[in-house]
Structure formats: C-alpha cells, structure tokens
Amino acid sequence: MTSTATLPAEAAAPPEAAAPPEQGPGPHARRFGLPIATCLVMGNIIGGGIFLLPASVAPFGTISLVAFGVLTAGAIALALVFGRLSQRLPQTGGPYVYARAAFGDFAGFLAAWSYWITAWVSNAALAVAAVGYLTVLFPAIGEHKAAMCLAALTVQWLPALANLAGTRYVGAVQLVATVLKFAPLLLVAVGGLFFFDPANLGPFQATDQSPVGAVSAAAAILLFSYLGVESAAVSAGEVRDPARNVGRATILGTAGAAAVYLLSTLSVFGLVPHDKLVASQAPFTDAVNAMFSVDGGASVDGGAGGTWGGTLVACAAVISMLGALNGWTLLSAQTPYAAARDGLFPKVFEKKKRGVPVVGVIVTVVLASGLTIYNYTAGSDGVFEILVLVTTFTATVPYLLSTAAQIYFLLSGQSERVHRGRLVRDGILAGLAFGFSMWLVAGSGYAAVYQGVLFLFAGVLVYAAMSARKHRATA
C-alpha cells in the first residue's frame, strides 16, 4: 500500500496551478469514502473483457500468465504514481490537473481532451458489447438490429440517469454492481482452484515464437486490461479526504483487479482443456460447467446459451458492463468539468448539480448514443472497431503526461528538499510507470497511433479558440 504521508510543502504544486475551491455536497451528493472509491477503480478496470480474456490468450500457452505478471507490475507502478500525485494535487480532474500543474495549459488540455474522447467512445463500445451478453438472456433482442440498438441505448442511459440523480446514487450503484459481478468471478477464481487439473494447462509455450516474443504478443492483447487505474484520481473532488483516500483506493482497486484477473485466468486454464479453451467463446461458462460436471454445457463454438453456467456468466457480464458504464460516465464528465473551471473547455461543462457535472454527463451520453446508432445503422464495416482501437491510444496520453509530471516534480530543483530514500523510490516508480505507458502506446498499433494523433490535433483547434477567449476575458 502506498504511503499516505503528506508531501513536504516545498514539493507542492505552484500556487498558480491550484484550482478554486469545489462546491460542497448537496442533499443528493455524497463524497465517496474509501470503499466506494476502491469499487470505482475496480469496476472501471474490470469491464466485460475479462469474460473473454482466458480464451484470447490461451493460444500462446501458459506463458501468457507471465505477461499478466509483467503487466500487473507496470499497472501497480502507475497506480502508485497516481497515488503520489493525488497527495500533491487532490483535485477533480486527475491527469488533467497533474499535466497542467507541471507543463501548463496546453498539456493539461491535451490530457483532458484525449481522456474525454476515450471515455465517450469507450462507453459506446461497452454498450454494444453488453448487447452481445443480453442476447444470451433474451435471444429475441438479437433478431433485429433495431432491438439491438435500442438495448444498447438503454444500457447507456440507465447509468447516465443514475449519475444525474447525484453522486450518492452513483456510489450506491457502483458498490452493488461491484459486489454482484465479483460473486461469479470469485466463484471461478477461488472455487475453481479446488477443481484445478494441471493436465488441462497445455504447453507452457504454444507458439513458435521466442519466449520474449510470446510474452510481448500475449501482452499486446492484455495491455488494455488495466485502463482505469486513474479512476479515483479523476474523481478526487468527490472523495472524502482525497490526499489520503485516493492513493489508497487506487492501490487497493488495482491490486484487487489484478488478483481477480490472475486467479480467474489461472483457474480457467486449469478447468478447461487447452484445445477447447483456444476455441471457446464462453470460457467462464465452460469453466463453471467443468466445476459442476455439466455434460453438454456451453458449446465452445456456439456461445453460452442453454445452461445455467451460461446464464450466470451472461448476467455477470451485463452487471459488470453496467457498473463500468456507471463509473466511466462519471469520469467522462469530471475531466471536462475541471478543464472548464480553468477556462480550457466551454463554461457550460462547469455546471454541477447534486455533485455531478450534469452537462458533461449529458453531452457524453448523447455523443456515445450517436456513435452507437451509427454503428447499427449507417456504419461501414470496421469503422466502429477502428474508433474503439483509437481510444486505446488516447487513453495512454494522460498516463504519459501524468508520469512525466511526476518526474518533473521530482527533478525541478526541489530534490534536495525531499528525503533521498523517497526521491529514489518515487523516481524508480515514475520511470517504470512511464515505460509501462509507452508500452501501452506501442501495443496500440501503427494505425491506432496515426489516427489517434489526428484526434489530438483536432483538439488543438478547440484549444486555440478557448485560449483566445480566455485571453480576451483577462485582457
């Protein structure tokens, strides 16, 4: 667990970087305590992808568990850096606040812009993915595109309405969703170990690649499993005692998600024979059926329908995605809110009710809904998938800027006032987190980086307009 000691006054951010005080909570607003903040981190890291991860990495063999271990170390280093930064600057906005304090308005805007793009495009992707699991529970939905589109829109707007009701309800939904979705996951992750059969593991390395190549290839699939470690930092203004609790929630949430990832993947590897797991489209269903010896369980090539295991996994996946959408909807509004307070986003994003930036929530869900409708109606093949892939690049921009900000704070002439042991420790962690973020960028692929840069450059025009307006207002 990260240290919760307060940073020395000399290490604090410059006064000009400080944001004005945030509004106090109203009757429907309630600041998150440590448990809710931890659930926010875990819920946003673990979306619906976990239900397919074991089958996705099975072709590489059990060496993919090594890749998981490497990624977990990188994610925890990044979480520790966010914990330290949140002690220095415990304000809503997270990466935006850190980048702006270290490098000025333009870097802060890039962090906010890229994070916002990531949030609303990812929300649309989560909703579309949730429909796939809903069709297991309600097959009629999958018979018509209109029904699928309506289901996806409903999945987006329900968490948005919970957000508009106030942070009190956001926290309640997040806690319930986290508990409900982790029950079946823990059933496999922990209970599956009692039925573990080493004969099912298959080869350690199932490809002709070198060990390093196999780890890198598996990591390319797993790289984005830990996006969301910044969740508590982004919502720091809604967390009680943020200088203390944001860091703790970030570490606890990341470590909890890592434990579930590693244990569940290991259990599925030991429950489902390797040759079946490689072809499985419902690995957790197959694992549950194996635990309880259900003959003729979920088909490895036909989905999860027809068995209680399939129903259980489909329910857990839908709950998982609803919880992730609930958390990401809040985060998608928090960063524009923080930027708007500094004059770098339109002022309308600063409007807050019941502790929630209402305009940010509404604009985000409207944009995500538009993209969802486009996907089901006029979208060309592959366009939606390309946009989702782009977000894997845009998500890493705030990470890189945040870790660079931490390095700047450590090396900006204040190092002699910091305890040497702490300076060395924080410097190593920042270096590891920066390397991890660069690895995320590399894993995005050339096409995603190219198109992601175009998205960033489109934001430059918005920054130019907002900066000019801010200049006129202060002239």
CSV table of C-alpha atoms in Angstrom, one decimal:
chain,number,residue,atom,x,y,z
A,1,MET,CA,0.0,0.0,0.0
A,2,THR,CA,1.3,3.5,-0.9
A,3,SER,CA,2.4,5.8,1.9
A,4,THR,CA,-0.2,8.3,3.0
A,5,ALA,CA,2.3,10.8,4.4
A,6,THR,CA,1.7,14.3,3.3
A,7,LEU,CA,4.3,15.7,0.8
A,8,PRO,CA,6.5,18.4,2.1
A,9,ALA,CA,5.3,22.0,1.4
A,10,GLU,CA,8.3,22.6,-0.8
A,11,ALA,CA,7.1,19.8,-3.1
A,12,ALA,CA,3.6,21.2,-3.6
A,13,ALA,CA,2.5,22.5,-6.9
A,14,PRO,CA,2.9,26.2,-7.7
A,15,PRO,CA,0.1,28.4,-6.4
A,16,GLU,CA,-0.9,29.4,-9.9
A,17,ALA,CA,-1.8,25.7,-10.7
A,18,ALA,CA,-4.3,25.5,-7.8
A,19,ALA,CA,-7.9,25.3,-8.7
A,20,PRO,CA,-10.7,27.3,-7.0
A,21,PRO,CA,-12.5,25.5,-4.2
A,22,GLU,CA,-15.1,23.0,-5.3
A,23,GLN,CA,-18.7,23.2,-4.3
A,24,GLY,CA,-19.8,21.4,-1.2
A,25,PRO,CA,-22.1,18.4,-1.4
A,26,GLY,CA,-25.9,18.9,-1.6
A,27,PRO,CA,-28.7,16.6,-0.3
A,28,HIS,CA,-28.2,14.2,-3.3
A,29,ALA,CA,-24.5,14.5,-3.3
A,30,ARG,CA,-22.3,12.4,-1.1
A,31,ARG,CA,-18.5,12.3,-1.1
A,32,PHE,CA,-17.1,8.8,-1.7
A,33,GLY,CA,-15.4,7.0,1.2
A,34,LEU,CA,-12.5,4.6,0.7
A,35,PRO,CA,-14.8,1.5,-0.1
A,36,ILE,CA,-16.7,3.3,-2.9
A,37,ALA,CA,-13.6,4.9,-4.3
A,38,THR,CA,-12.0,1.4,-4.4
A,39,CYS,CA,-15.1,0.0,-6.1
A,40,LEU,CA,-14.9,2.8,-8.7
A,41,VAL,CA,-11.3,1.8,-9.6
A,42,MET,CA,-12.0,-1.9,-9.6
A,43,GLY,CA,-15.3,-1.5,-11.5
A,44,ASN,CA,-13.7,0.7,-14.2
A,45,ILE,CA,-10.7,-1.6,-14.7
A,46,ILE,CA,-12.7,-4.7,-14.9
A,47,GLY,CA,-15.4,-4.3,-17.6
A,48,GLY,CA,-16.7,-7.1,-19.8
A,49,GLY,CA,-13.5,-8.1,-21.4
A,50,ILE,CA,-12.4,-10.3,-18.6
A,51,PHE,CA,-15.1,-12.9,-19.7
A,52,LEU,CA,-13.2,-13.5,-22.9
A,53,LEU,CA,-9.6,-12.9,-21.8
A,54,PRO,CA,-8.6,-16.5,-20.9
A,55,ALA,CA,-9.6,-17.7,-24.4
A,56,SER,CA,-7.9,-14.7,-26.0
A,57,VAL,CA,-4.5,-15.6,-24.5
A,58,ALA,CA,-4.8,-19.4,-24.5
A,59,PRO,CA,-3.2,-19.8,-28.0
A,60,PHE,CA,0.1,-18.5,-26.5
A,61,GLY,CA,0.1,-21.2,-23.7
A,62,THR,CA,0.5,-20.6,-20.0
A,63,ILE,CA,3.4,-18.2,-20.8
A,64,SER,CA,0.6,-15.6,-21.1
A,65,LEU,CA,0.4,-15.7,-17.3
A,66,VAL,CA,4.0,-14.3,-17.3
A,67,ALA,CA,2.7,-11.5,-19.5
A,68,PHE,CA,0.0,-10.9,-17.0
A,69,GLY,CA,2.5,-10.7,-14.2
A,70,VAL,CA,4.6,-8.1,-16.1
A,71,LEU,CA,1.6,-6.0,-16.9
A,72,THR,CA,0.4,-6.2,-13.3
A,73,ALA,CA,3.8,-4.8,-12.1
A,74,GLY,CA,3.5,-2.0,-14.6
A,75,ALA,CA,-0.1,-1.2,-13.6
A,76,ILE,CA,0.7,-1.1,-9.9
A,77,ALA,CA,3.7,1.2,-10.6
A,78,LEU,CA,1.3,3.5,-12.4
A,79,ALA,CA,-1.2,3.3,-9.6
A,80,LEU,CA,1.5,4.2,-7.1
A,81,VAL,CA,2.4,7.2,-9.2
A,82,PHE,CA,-1.2,8.3,-9.3
A,83,GLY,CA,-1.4,7.9,-5.5
A,84,ARG,CA,1.6,10.2,-5.0
A,85,LEU,CA,0.3,12.8,-7.5
A,86,SER,CA,-3.1,12.8,-5.7
A,87,GLN,CA,-1.4,13.7,-2.5
A,88,ARG,CA,0.3,16.6,-4.2
A,89,LEU,CA,-2.9,17.8,-6.1
A,90,PRO,CA,-6.0,16.2,-4.6
A,91,GLN,CA,-8.5,17.9,-7.0
A,92,THR,CA,-11.1,16.7,-9.5
A,93,GLY,CA,-9.5,16.0,-12.9
A,94,GLY,CA,-6.6,13.7,-12.1
A,95,PRO,CA,-4.2,13.6,-15.1
A,96,TYR,CA,-5.5,16.9,-16.4
A,97,VAL,CA,-4.6,18.6,-13.1
A,98,TYR,CA,-1.2,17.0,-13.0
A,99,ALA,CA,-0.3,17.8,-16.6
A,100,ARG,CA,-1.4,21.4,-16.3
A,101,ALA,CA,0.4,22.0,-13.0
A,102,ALA,CA,3.7,20.7,-14.5
A,103,PHE,CA,3.6,21.8,-18.1
A,104,GLY,CA,0.9,24.5,-18.4
A,105,ASP,CA,-2.5,24.9,-20.1
A,106,PHE,CA,-1.7,23.2,-23.4
A,107,ALA,CA,-0.5,19.9,-21.8
A,108,GLY,CA,-3.5,20.0,-19.4
A,109,PHE,CA,-5.9,20.5,-22.3
A,110,LEU,CA,-4.4,17.6,-24.3
A,111,ALA,CA,-4.8,15.3,-21.2
A,112,ALA,CA,-8.4,16.4,-20.8
A,113,TRP,CA,-9.3,16.2,-24.5
A,114,SER,CA,-7.8,12.8,-25.0
A,115,TYR,CA,-9.3,11.4,-21.8
A,116,TRP,CA,-12.7,12.7,-22.8
A,117,ILE,CA,-12.5,11.1,-26.3
A,118,THR,CA,-11.5,7.8,-24.6
A,119,ALA,CA,-14.5,7.9,-22.2
A,120,TRP,CA,-17.4,8.5,-24.6
A,121,VAL,CA,-16.2,6.3,-27.4
A,122,SER,CA,-15.4,3.5,-24.9
A,123,ASN,CA,-18.9,3.9,-23.4
A,124,ALA,CA,-20.4,3.2,-26.8
A,125,ALA,CA,-18.2,0.2,-27.2
A,126,LEU,CA,-19.2,-1.2,-23.7
A,127,ALA,CA,-22.9,-0.7,-24.5
A,128,VAL,CA,-22.5,-2.6,-27.8
A,129,ALA,CA,-20.6,-5.4,-26.1
A,130,ALA,CA,-23.2,-5.6,-23.4
A,131,VAL,CA,-25.9,-6.3,-26.1
A,132,GLY,CA,-24.0,-9.5,-27.0
A,133,TYR,CA,-24.5,-10.8,-23.5
A,134,LEU,CA,-28.1,-9.6,-23.3
A,135,THR,CA,-28.9,-11.7,-26.4
A,136,VAL,CA,-27.9,-14.8,-24.3
A,137,LEU,CA,-30.5,-13.8,-21.7
A,138,PHE,CA,-33.1,-12.5,-24.2
A,139,PRO,CA,-32.5,-14.1,-27.6
A,140,ALA,CA,-35.2,-12.0,-29.2
A,141,ILE,CA,-33.0,-8.9,-28.9
A,142,GLY,CA,-30.5,-10.4,-31.4
A,143,GLU,CA,-33.1,-11.0,-34.1
A,144,HIS,CA,-33.5,-7.3,-35.2
A,145,LYS,CA,-30.9,-4.5,-35.4
A,146,ALA,CA,-33.4,-2.0,-34.2
A,147,ALA,CA,-33.9,-4.1,-31.0
A,148,MET,CA,-30.1,-4.4,-30.5
A,149,CYS,CA,-29.7,-0.6,-31.0
A,150,LEU,CA,-32.5,0.2,-28.5
A,151,ALA,CA,-30.9,-2.2,-26.0
A,152,ALA,CA,-27.5,-0.6,-26.4
A,153,LEU,CA,-29.0,2.9,-25.9
A,154,THR,CA,-30.9,1.7,-22.8
A,155,VAL,CA,-27.6,0.2,-21.3
A,156,GLN,CA,-26.0,3.7,-21.8
A,157,TRP,CA,-28.8,5.8,-20.5
A,158,LEU,CA,-29.5,3.9,-17.3
A,159,PRO,CA,-26.1,4.6,-15.8
A,160,ALA,CA,-26.4,8.2,-17.1
A,161,LEU,CA,-29.7,8.6,-15.2
A,162,ALA,CA,-28.0,7.2,-12.0
A,163,ASN,CA,-25.3,9.8,-12.5
A,164,LEU,CA,-27.8,12.7,-13.0
A,165,ALA,CA,-29.5,11.6,-9.8
A,166,GLY,CA,-26.3,12.5,-7.9
A,167,THR,CA,-23.0,11.1,-6.6
A,168,ARG,CA,-24.9,9.5,-3.7
A,169,TYR,CA,-26.6,7.2,-6.2
A,170,VAL,CA,-23.5,6.7,-8.4
A,171,GLY,CA,-21.7,5.4,-5.3
A,172,ALA,CA,-24.6,3.1,-4.4
A,173,VAL,CA,-24.9,1.7,-8.0
A,174,GLN,CA,-21.1,1.2,-8.1
A,175,LEU,CA,-21.0,-0.7,-4.8
A,176,VAL,CA,-23.9,-3.0,-5.7
A,177,ALA,CA,-22.6,-3.7,-9.3
A,178,THR,CA,-19.1,-4.5,-8.0
A,179,VAL,CA,-20.4,-6.9,-5.4
A,180,LEU,CA,-22.8,-8.7,-7.9
A,181,LYS,CA,-20.3,-9.0,-10.7
A,182,PHE,CA,-17.5,-10.3,-8.5
A,183,ALA,CA,-19.6,-13.1,-6.9
A,184,PRO,CA,-19.4,-15.3,-10.1
A,185,LEU,CA,-15.9,-14.2,-10.9
A,186,LEU,CA,-14.7,-15.2,-7.4
A,187,LEU,CA,-16.6,-18.5,-7.8
A,188,VAL,CA,-14.3,-19.3,-10.7
A,189,ALA,CA,-11.2,-17.5,-9.4
A,190,VAL,CA,-11.2,-19.1,-6.0
A,191,GLY,CA,-13.6,-22.1,-6.2
A,192,GLY,CA,-12.1,-23.2,-9.5
A,193,LEU,CA,-8.7,-23.8,-7.8
A,194,PHE,CA,-10.4,-26.8,-5.9
A,195,PHE,CA,-11.2,-28.4,-9.2
A,196,PHE,CA,-7.9,-27.5,-10.9
A,197,ASP,CA,-6.4,-30.1,-13.2
A,198,PRO,CA,-2.8,-29.5,-14.3
A,199,ALA,CA,-3.4,-31.8,-17.3
A,200,ASN,CA,-5.6,-29.1,-18.8
A,201,LEU,CA,-3.0,-26.4,-18.8
A,202,GLY,CA,-1.5,-27.5,-22.1
A,203,PRO,CA,2.0,-26.4,-23.2
A,204,PHE,CA,3.9,-23.5,-21.4
A,205,GLN,CA,4.6,-22.0,-24.8
A,206,ALA,CA,2.2,-23.0,-27.6
A,207,THR,CA,3.6,-20.9,-30.4
A,208,ASP,CA,6.9,-21.0,-32.4
A,209,GLN,CA,7.9,-17.6,-31.1
A,210,SER,CA,10.8,-16.9,-28.7
A,211,PRO,CA,9.8,-16.6,-25.1
A,212,VAL,CA,10.2,-12.8,-25.2
A,213,GLY,CA,8.1,-12.7,-28.4
A,214,ALA,CA,5.4,-14.8,-26.9
A,215,VAL,CA,5.2,-12.7,-23.8
A,216,SER,CA,5.1,-9.5,-25.9
A,217,ALA,CA,2.4,-10.9,-28.2
A,218,ALA,CA,0.2,-12.0,-25.3
A,219,ALA,CA,0.8,-8.6,-23.6
A,220,ALA,CA,-0.4,-6.8,-26.7
A,221,ILE,CA,-3.8,-8.4,-26.1
A,222,LEU,CA,-3.8,-7.9,-22.3
A,223,LEU,CA,-2.2,-4.4,-22.4
A,224,PHE,CA,-5.5,-2.6,-22.0
A,225,SER,CA,-6.9,-4.7,-19.3
A,226,TYR,CA,-5.7,-2.2,-16.7
A,227,LEU,CA,-7.1,1.0,-18.2
A,228,GLY,CA,-9.0,2.8,-15.4
A,229,VAL,CA,-6.3,2.9,-12.7
A,230,GLU,CA,-6.7,6.7,-12.7
A,231,SER,CA,-10.4,6.5,-11.8
A,232,ALA,CA,-10.2,7.6,-8.2
A,233,ALA,CA,-7.7,10.4,-9.1
A,234,VAL,CA,-10.1,11.8,-11.7
A,235,SER,CA,-12.9,12.0,-9.2
A,236,ALA,CA,-10.7,13.2,-6.3
A,237,GLY,CA,-13.0,16.2,-5.7
A,238,GLU,CA,-15.8,13.7,-4.8
A,239,VAL,CA,-13.7,11.6,-2.5
A,240,ARG,CA,-13.5,12.3,1.2
A,241,ASP,CA,-10.0,13.2,2.4
A,242,PRO,CA,-8.6,12.8,-1.2
A,243,ALA,CA,-5.0,13.3,-0.2
A,244,ARG,CA,-5.3,10.1,1.9
A,245,ASN,CA,-8.0,8.0,0.3
A,246,VAL,CA,-7.3,8.5,-3.5
A,247,GLY,CA,-3.9,6.8,-3.3
A,248,ARG,CA,-5.3,4.0,-1.1
A,249,ALA,CA,-8.3,3.4,-3.3
A,250,THR,CA,-6.0,3.4,-6.4
A,251,ILE,CA,-3.7,0.8,-5.0
A,252,LEU,CA,-6.4,-1.4,-3.4
A,253,GLY,CA,-8.5,-1.2,-6.6
A,254,THR,CA,-5.7,-2.0,-8.9
A,255,ALA,CA,-4.4,-4.8,-6.7
A,256,GLY,CA,-7.9,-6.3,-6.3
A,257,ALA,CA,-8.5,-6.2,-10.1
A,258,ALA,CA,-5.1,-7.8,-10.7
A,259,ALA,CA,-5.8,-10.6,-8.2
A,260,VAL,CA,-9.2,-11.3,-9.9
A,261,TYR,CA,-7.5,-11.3,-13.4
A,262,LEU,CA,-4.7,-13.6,-12.5
A,263,LEU,CA,-6.6,-16.1,-10.3
A,264,SER,CA,-9.6,-16.3,-12.7
A,265,THR,CA,-7.4,-16.8,-15.8
A,266,LEU,CA,-5.3,-19.4,-13.9
A,267,SER,CA,-8.4,-21.3,-12.8
A,268,VAL,CA,-10.0,-21.3,-16.3
A,269,PHE,CA,-6.7,-22.6,-17.7
A,270,GLY,CA,-6.9,-25.5,-15.2
A,271,LEU,CA,-10.6,-26.2,-15.6
A,272,VAL,CA,-11.0,-26.2,-19.4
A,273,PRO,CA,-8.7,-28.4,-21.6
A,274,HIS,CA,-6.3,-26.3,-23.6
A,275,ASP,CA,-7.6,-27.4,-27.1
A,276,LYS,CA,-11.2,-26.5,-26.1
A,277,LEU,CA,-10.2,-23.2,-24.4
A,278,VAL,CA,-8.4,-22.0,-27.6
A,279,ALA,CA,-11.7,-22.3,-29.5
A,280,SER,CA,-14.1,-21.2,-26.7
A,281,GLN,CA,-16.3,-18.2,-27.0
A,282,ALA,CA,-17.5,-18.5,-23.4
A,283,PRO,CA,-14.5,-19.6,-21.3
A,284,PHE,CA,-16.1,-18.8,-17.9
A,285,THR,CA,-19.2,-20.7,-18.9
A,286,ASP,CA,-17.1,-23.7,-19.8
A,287,ALA,CA,-15.2,-23.3,-16.5
A,288,VAL,CA,-18.4,-23.2,-14.4
A,289,ASN,CA,-19.8,-26.3,-16.3
A,290,ALA,CA,-16.5,-28.1,-15.7
A,291,MET,CA,-16.6,-27.4,-12.0
A,292,PHE,CA,-20.1,-28.8,-11.7
A,293,SER,CA,-19.7,-31.5,-14.3
A,294,VAL,CA,-22.4,-30.3,-16.6
A,295,ASP,CA,-22.5,-32.5,-19.6
A,296,GLY,CA,-23.2,-30.8,-22.8
A,297,GLY,CA,-22.6,-27.4,-21.3
A,298,ALA,CA,-21.9,-24.3,-23.2
A,299,SER,CA,-20.7,-25.0,-26.7
A,300,VAL,CA,-17.2,-23.9,-27.3
A,301,ASP,CA,-18.2,-22.7,-30.8
A,302,GLY,CA,-21.8,-21.6,-30.2
A,303,GLY,CA,-21.9,-19.3,-27.2
A,304,ALA,CA,-23.2,-19.6,-23.7
A,305,GLY,CA,-26.9,-20.2,-24.2
A,306,GLY,CA,-28.9,-23.1,-22.8
A,307,THR,CA,-27.0,-23.7,-19.5
A,308,TRP,CA,-27.2,-22.2,-16.0
A,309,GLY,CA,-23.5,-21.6,-16.3
A,310,GLY,CA,-24.1,-19.5,-19.5
A,311,THR,CA,-26.9,-17.6,-17.8
A,312,LEU,CA,-24.7,-16.9,-14.8
A,313,VAL,CA,-21.8,-15.6,-16.9
A,314,ALA,CA,-24.1,-13.5,-19.1
A,315,CYS,CA,-25.7,-11.9,-16.0
A,316,ALA,CA,-22.3,-11.2,-14.5
A,317,ALA,CA,-21.1,-9.7,-17.8
A,318,VAL,CA,-24.1,-7.4,-18.1
A,319,ILE,CA,-23.8,-6.3,-14.5
A,320,SER,CA,-20.0,-5.8,-15.0
A,321,MET,CA,-20.6,-3.6,-18.0
A,322,LEU,CA,-23.4,-1.6,-16.3
A,323,GLY,CA,-21.0,-1.0,-13.4
A,324,ALA,CA,-18.2,0.1,-15.7
A,325,LEU,CA,-20.6,2.4,-17.6
A,326,ASN,CA,-21.7,3.9,-14.3
A,327,GLY,CA,-18.2,4.7,-13.3
A,328,TRP,CA,-16.9,5.8,-16.8
A,329,THR,CA,-19.9,8.1,-17.3
A,330,LEU,CA,-18.9,10.0,-14.1
A,331,LEU,CA,-15.3,10.1,-15.2
A,332,SER,CA,-16.2,11.3,-18.7
A,333,ALA,CA,-17.8,14.4,-17.1
A,334,GLN,CA,-15.2,15.1,-14.4
A,335,THR,CA,-12.2,15.9,-16.7
A,336,PRO,CA,-14.1,18.4,-18.9
A,337,TYR,CA,-15.5,19.9,-15.7
A,338,ALA,CA,-12.1,20.5,-14.3
A,339,ALA,CA,-10.8,22.0,-17.6
A,340,ALA,CA,-13.9,24.2,-17.8
A,341,ARG,CA,-13.2,25.7,-14.4
A,342,ASP,CA,-9.8,26.8,-15.8
A,343,GLY,CA,-11.3,28.2,-19.0
A,344,LEU,CA,-10.0,25.4,-21.2
A,345,PHE,CA,-13.3,23.8,-22.0
A,346,PRO,CA,-16.6,25.6,-22.7
A,347,LYS,CA,-18.0,27.1,-19.5
A,348,VAL,CA,-21.2,25.1,-19.8
A,349,PHE,CA,-19.3,21.9,-18.7
A,350,GLU,CA,-18.7,23.6,-15.3
A,351,LYS,CA,-22.4,23.3,-14.4
A,352,LYS,CA,-22.8,20.9,-11.5
A,353,LYS,CA,-25.9,19.6,-9.7
A,354,ARG,CA,-26.1,17.0,-6.9
A,355,GLY,CA,-22.3,16.8,-7.0
A,356,VAL,CA,-22.3,15.7,-10.7
A,357,PRO,CA,-21.2,17.8,-13.8
A,358,VAL,CA,-24.6,17.4,-15.5
A,359,VAL,CA,-23.8,18.9,-18.8
A,360,GLY,CA,-20.7,16.7,-19.2
A,361,VAL,CA,-22.8,13.6,-18.4
A,362,ILE,CA,-25.5,14.6,-20.9
A,363,VAL,CA,-23.1,15.6,-23.7
A,364,THR,CA,-21.1,12.4,-23.2
A,365,VAL,CA,-24.1,10.1,-23.3
A,366,VAL,CA,-25.5,11.9,-26.4
A,367,LEU,CA,-22.2,11.5,-28.3
A,368,ALA,CA,-21.9,7.9,-27.3
A,369,SER,CA,-25.5,7.3,-28.3
A,370,GLY,CA,-24.9,8.9,-31.7
A,371,LEU,CA,-21.9,6.6,-32.3
A,372,THR,CA,-24.0,3.6,-31.2
A,373,ILE,CA,-26.8,4.5,-33.6
A,374,TYR,CA,-24.2,5.0,-36.4
A,375,ASN,CA,-22.8,1.6,-35.6
A,376,TYR,CA,-26.1,-0.2,-36.0
A,377,THR,CA,-27.4,1.8,-39.0
A,378,ALA,CA,-25.1,3.6,-41.3
A,379,GLY,CA,-21.7,2.4,-40.1
A,380,SER,CA,-19.3,0.9,-42.6
A,381,ASP,CA,-17.7,-2.4,-41.7
A,382,GLY,CA,-14.8,-1.9,-39.2
A,383,VAL,CA,-15.3,1.8,-38.6
A,384,PHE,CA,-16.6,1.3,-35.1
A,385,GLU,CA,-13.8,-1.1,-34.2
A,386,ILE,CA,-11.2,1.3,-35.5
A,387,LEU,CA,-12.6,4.1,-33.4
A,388,VAL,CA,-12.5,1.8,-30.3
A,389,LEU,CA,-8.9,0.9,-31.1
A,390,VAL,CA,-8.0,4.6,-31.3
A,391,THR,CA,-9.2,5.1,-27.7
A,392,THR,CA,-6.6,2.6,-26.6
A,393,PHE,CA,-4.0,5.2,-27.8
A,394,THR,CA,-5.9,8.3,-26.5
A,395,ALA,CA,-6.2,6.7,-23.1
A,396,THR,CA,-2.4,6.5,-22.7
A,397,VAL,CA,-1.8,10.2,-23.4
A,398,PRO,CA,-2.9,11.2,-19.9
A,399,TYR,CA,-0.8,8.4,-18.4
A,400,LEU,CA,2.3,9.6,-20.2
A,401,LEU,CA,1.7,13.2,-19.2
A,402,SER,CA,1.0,12.3,-15.6
A,403,THR,CA,4.1,10.2,-15.2
A,404,ALA,CA,6.2,12.9,-16.9
A,405,ALA,CA,4.7,15.4,-14.5
A,406,GLN,CA,5.8,13.3,-11.5
A,407,ILE,CA,9.3,13.1,-13.0
A,408,TYR,CA,9.2,16.9,-13.5
A,409,PHE,CA,8.1,17.5,-9.9
A,410,LEU,CA,11.0,15.2,-8.6
A,411,LEU,CA,13.7,16.8,-10.8
A,412,SER,CA,12.6,20.5,-10.8
A,413,GLY,CA,15.1,21.8,-8.3
A,414,GLN,CA,13.2,20.5,-5.2
A,415,SER,CA,15.0,17.2,-5.0
A,416,GLU,CA,17.4,18.4,-2.3
A,417,ARG,CA,14.4,19.1,0.0
A,418,VAL,CA,13.0,15.6,-0.4
A,419,HIS,CA,14.1,12.6,1.6
A,420,ARG,CA,16.7,10.8,-0.5
A,421,GLY,CA,15.0,7.4,0.1
A,422,ARG,CA,11.7,8.7,-1.0
A,423,LEU,CA,13.2,10.5,-4.0
A,424,VAL,CA,14.8,7.3,-5.3
A,425,ARG,CA,11.7,5.2,-4.7
A,426,ASP,CA,9.4,7.7,-6.4
A,427,GLY,CA,11.8,8.2,-9.3
A,428,ILE,CA,12.0,4.5,-9.9
A,429,LEU,CA,8.3,4.1,-9.8
A,430,ALA,CA,7.8,7.1,-12.2
A,431,GLY,CA,10.3,5.6,-14.6
A,432,LEU,CA,8.6,2.2,-14.5
A,433,ALA,CA,5.1,3.8,-15.0
A,434,PHE,CA,6.4,5.9,-17.9
A,435,GLY,CA,7.8,2.8,-19.5
A,436,PHE,CA,4.5,1.0,-19.0
A,437,SER,CA,2.6,3.8,-20.6
A,438,MET,CA,5.0,3.8,-23.6
A,439,TRP,CA,4.4,0.0,-23.9
A,440,LEU,CA,0.6,0.8,-24.0
A,441,VAL,CA,1.2,3.2,-26.9
A,442,ALA,CA,3.3,0.6,-28.7
A,443,GLY,CA,0.6,-2.0,-28.2
A,444,SER,CA,-2.0,0.2,-29.8
A,445,GLY,CA,-0.5,-0.4,-33.2
A,446,TYR,CA,0.6,2.0,-36.0
A,447,ALA,CA,-2.9,2.6,-37.4
A,448,ALA,CA,-4.3,3.5,-33.9
A,449,VAL,CA,-1.4,5.8,-33.1
A,450,TYR,CA,-1.7,7.5,-36.5
A,451,GLN,CA,-5.5,8.1,-36.2
A,452,GLY,CA,-5.2,8.9,-32.5
A,453,VAL,CA,-2.8,11.7,-33.3
A,454,LEU,CA,-5.4,13.1,-35.7
A,455,PHE,CA,-8.0,13.1,-32.9
A,456,LEU,CA,-5.5,15.0,-30.7
A,457,PHE,CA,-4.7,17.6,-33.4
A,458,ALA,CA,-8.5,18.2,-33.9
A,459,GLY,CA,-8.5,19.3,-30.3
A,460,VAL,CA,-5.7,21.8,-31.0
A,461,LEU,CA,-8.3,23.9,-32.8
A,462,VAL,CA,-10.6,23.8,-29.8
A,463,TYR,CA,-7.7,24.8,-27.6
A,464,ALA,CA,-6.9,27.7,-29.8
A,465,ALA,CA,-10.5,29.0,-29.6
A,466,MET,CA,-10.8,28.5,-25.8
A,467,SER,CA,-7.3,30.0,-25.2
A,468,ALA,CA,-8.2,33.1,-27.2
A,469,ARG,CA,-11.4,33.5,-25.4
A,470,LYS,CA,-9.7,33.2,-22.0
A,471,HIS,CA,-7.1,35.8,-23.1
A,472,ARG,CA,-9.8,38.3,-24.1
A,473,ALA,CA,-11.6,37.8,-20.8
A,474,THR,CA,-8.4,38.6,-18.8
A,475,ALA,CA,-7.1,41.4,-21.0
